[in-house]
Amino acid sequence: MHLMNIPAWNNNTDEAVCIAELKLGLIAESCLNPGFSTMIANIFAMRSDTESSPSRFIWLQEYLRGASLEMYTETLSNYFVHDLKNFSEAARFCLVELDILLFAIEVCEENGQRRLAINPDRTSKYYRIAKRTRGFFLAGSSEEASR
């Protein structure tokens, strides 16, 4: 393998990313989940929506507001574990009560490994919220995400 010939290469900490494989993976994910590629592009672009104009179409205002949000991670509180219990209830609570979007969770398994679940459904073993679960949020600020 050519990577092993690089003097500073460390098998434990370095990773190689195949851009073509990443692109094809994003295309495949977009086929399964319409709008996924737009969401990922907006997360990486990090636009700001400072201009508020009443002459804009409503859909454009909503799109620009969503495109201006940033991604944050926070450990979910015990309220999510005991009262909300599953991803759907947690996502609904975040959107309706906190005006932020919970779109994924990272669960710590019993063996210590962490697993990422993007919008898990009822059939996923990661659907239920457990202790030490981290949430991935789209929010306007870190303060909003940490509420």
CSV table of C-alpha atoms in Angstrom, one decimal:
chain,number,residue,atom,x,y,z
A,1,MET,CA,0.0,0.0,0.0
A,2,HIS,CA,1.4,3.4,-1.0
A,3,LEU,CA,0.2,5.2,2.1
A,4,MET,CA,2.6,3.2,4.3
A,5,ASN,CA,5.5,4.8,2.4
A,6,ILE,CA,4.5,8.2,3.6
A,7,PRO,CA,6.9,9.0,6.6
A,8,ALA,CA,4.3,10.7,8.8
A,9,TRP,CA,1.5,8.2,8.1
A,10,ASN,CA,0.0,6.7,11.2
A,11,ASN,CA,-2.3,3.7,10.8
A,12,ASN,CA,-4.1,4.5,14.1
A,13,THR,CA,-4.9,8.1,13.5
A,14,ASP,CA,-4.8,8.8,9.8
A,15,GLU,CA,-7.4,7.9,7.3
A,16,ALA,CA,-7.6,8.1,3.5
A,17,VAL,CA,-10.8,9.4,1.9
A,18,CYS,CA,-11.7,8.4,-1.6
A,19,ILE,CA,-13.5,11.5,-3.1
A,20,ALA,CA,-15.2,9.4,-5.8
A,21,GLU,CA,-16.6,7.0,-3.2
A,22,LEU,CA,-17.8,9.9,-1.1
A,23,LYS,CA,-19.5,11.5,-4.0
A,24,LEU,CA,-21.2,8.3,-5.0
A,25,GLY,CA,-22.3,7.7,-1.4
A,26,LEU,CA,-23.9,11.1,-1.2
A,27,ILE,CA,-25.7,10.5,-4.5
A,28,ALA,CA,-27.0,7.1,-3.3
A,29,GLU,CA,-28.1,8.6,0.0
A,30,SER,CA,-29.9,11.4,-1.9
A,31,CYS,CA,-31.8,8.7,-3.8
A,32,LEU,CA,-32.9,7.1,-0.6
A,33,ASN,CA,-33.6,10.4,1.2
A,34,PRO,CA,-34.7,13.2,-1.0
A,35,GLY,CA,-33.2,16.5,0.1
A,36,PHE,CA,-30.2,14.9,1.8
A,37,SER,CA,-27.6,16.3,-0.5
A,38,THR,CA,-29.1,19.8,-0.2
A,39,MET,CA,-29.0,19.6,3.6
A,40,ILE,CA,-25.3,18.4,3.6
A,41,ALA,CA,-24.4,21.1,1.1
A,42,ASN,CA,-26.1,23.7,3.3
A,43,ILE,CA,-24.3,22.5,6.5
A,44,PHE,CA,-20.9,22.7,4.8
A,45,ALA,CA,-21.6,26.1,3.1
A,46,MET,CA,-22.7,27.8,6.3
A,47,ARG,CA,-24.5,30.8,4.8
A,48,SER,CA,-25.9,33.6,6.9
A,49,ASP,CA,-29.4,35.0,6.4
A,50,THR,CA,-29.0,38.6,7.6
A,51,GLU,CA,-31.2,40.1,5.1
A,52,SER,CA,-34.9,40.0,5.9
A,53,SER,CA,-37.2,41.2,3.2
A,54,PRO,CA,-41.0,40.9,3.2
A,55,SER,CA,-41.0,40.9,-0.6
A,56,ARG,CA,-39.3,37.4,-0.6
A,57,PHE,CA,-41.5,34.4,-1.2
A,58,ILE,CA,-42.3,32.5,2.0
A,59,TRP,CA,-40.6,29.3,0.7
A,60,LEU,CA,-37.4,31.3,0.0
A,61,GLN,CA,-37.4,32.9,3.5
A,62,GLU,CA,-37.8,29.4,5.0
A,63,TYR,CA,-35.0,27.9,2.8
A,64,LEU,CA,-32.6,30.8,3.6
A,65,ARG,CA,-33.3,30.5,7.3
A,66,GLY,CA,-32.7,26.8,7.2
A,67,ALA,CA,-29.5,27.2,5.1
A,68,SER,CA,-28.2,29.7,7.7
A,69,LEU,CA,-28.4,27.2,10.6
A,70,GLU,CA,-25.2,25.5,11.9
A,71,MET,CA,-24.6,22.0,13.2
A,72,TYR,CA,-24.0,21.4,16.9
A,73,THR,CA,-23.7,18.3,19.1
A,74,GLU,CA,-24.9,18.1,22.7
A,75,THR,CA,-25.4,15.3,25.1
A,76,LEU,CA,-29.1,14.8,25.6
A,77,SER,CA,-30.4,15.4,29.1
A,78,ASN,CA,-32.2,12.9,31.3
A,79,TYR,CA,-35.5,14.5,30.2
A,80,PHE,CA,-34.9,13.0,26.8
A,81,VAL,CA,-34.1,9.6,28.3
A,82,HIS,CA,-37.0,9.3,30.8
A,83,ASP,CA,-39.8,11.4,29.4
A,84,LEU,CA,-39.4,11.4,25.6
A,85,LYS,CA,-37.9,7.9,25.3
A,86,ASN,CA,-37.6,7.7,21.5
A,87,PHE,CA,-36.1,9.7,18.6
A,88,SER,CA,-39.4,10.7,17.0
A,89,GLU,CA,-40.7,12.3,20.3
A,90,ALA,CA,-37.3,13.9,20.9
A,91,ALA,CA,-37.2,15.4,17.4
A,92,ARG,CA,-40.8,16.7,17.7
A,93,PHE,CA,-40.0,18.2,21.1
A,94,CYS,CA,-36.9,20.0,19.8
A,95,LEU,CA,-38.7,21.4,16.7
A,96,VAL,CA,-41.9,22.5,18.5
A,97,GLU,CA,-40.6,23.6,21.9
A,98,LEU,CA,-37.0,24.7,21.2
A,99,ASP,CA,-37.2,25.7,17.5
A,100,ILE,CA,-34.1,23.5,16.6
A,101,LEU,CA,-33.8,20.4,14.5
A,102,LEU,CA,-32.6,17.2,15.9
A,103,PHE,CA,-31.6,15.1,12.9
A,104,ALA,CA,-29.3,12.4,14.3
A,105,ILE,CA,-28.1,10.8,17.5
A,106,GLU,CA,-24.9,9.1,18.6
A,107,VAL,CA,-25.5,6.2,20.9
A,108,CYS,CA,-22.8,4.7,23.2
A,109,GLU,CA,-23.2,0.9,23.1
A,110,GLU,CA,-22.4,-1.3,26.1
A,111,ASN,CA,-19.0,-2.2,24.7
A,112,GLY,CA,-18.1,1.5,24.6
A,113,GLN,CA,-18.4,1.9,20.8
A,114,ARG,CA,-20.3,4.9,19.6
A,115,ARG,CA,-22.8,4.5,16.7
A,116,LEU,CA,-24.3,7.3,14.6
A,117,ALA,CA,-28.0,7.0,13.6
A,118,ILE,CA,-29.3,9.6,11.2
A,119,ASN,CA,-33.1,10.0,11.6
A,120,PRO,CA,-33.6,6.5,13.0
A,121,ASP,CA,-37.0,4.9,12.6
A,122,ARG,CA,-38.9,2.4,14.8
A,123,THR,CA,-37.1,-0.5,13.2
A,124,SER,CA,-33.6,0.8,14.2
A,125,LYS,CA,-32.1,-0.5,17.4
A,126,TYR,CA,-31.0,3.0,18.1
A,127,TYR,CA,-34.6,4.5,18.0
A,128,ARG,CA,-34.9,4.6,21.8
A,129,ILE,CA,-33.0,7.4,23.6
A,130,ALA,CA,-30.5,6.0,26.1
A,131,LYS,CA,-28.2,7.6,28.7
A,132,ARG,CA,-25.1,9.3,27.3
A,133,THR,CA,-26.7,9.8,23.9
A,134,ARG,CA,-25.5,12.8,21.9
A,135,GLY,CA,-27.8,14.7,19.7
A,136,PHE,CA,-26.9,16.4,16.4
A,137,PHE,CA,-28.8,19.6,15.9
A,138,LEU,CA,-29.3,22.3,13.4
A,139,ALA,CA,-29.6,25.6,15.3
A,140,GLY,CA,-28.9,29.3,15.0
A,141,SER,CA,-26.3,29.2,17.8
A,142,SER,CA,-24.6,26.9,20.3
A,143,GLU,CA,-26.8,28.5,23.1
A,144,GLU,CA,-29.9,27.3,21.3
A,145,ALA,CA,-28.6,23.8,20.9
A,146,SER,CA,-27.5,23.5,24.5
A,147,ARG,CA,-30.9,24.3,25.9
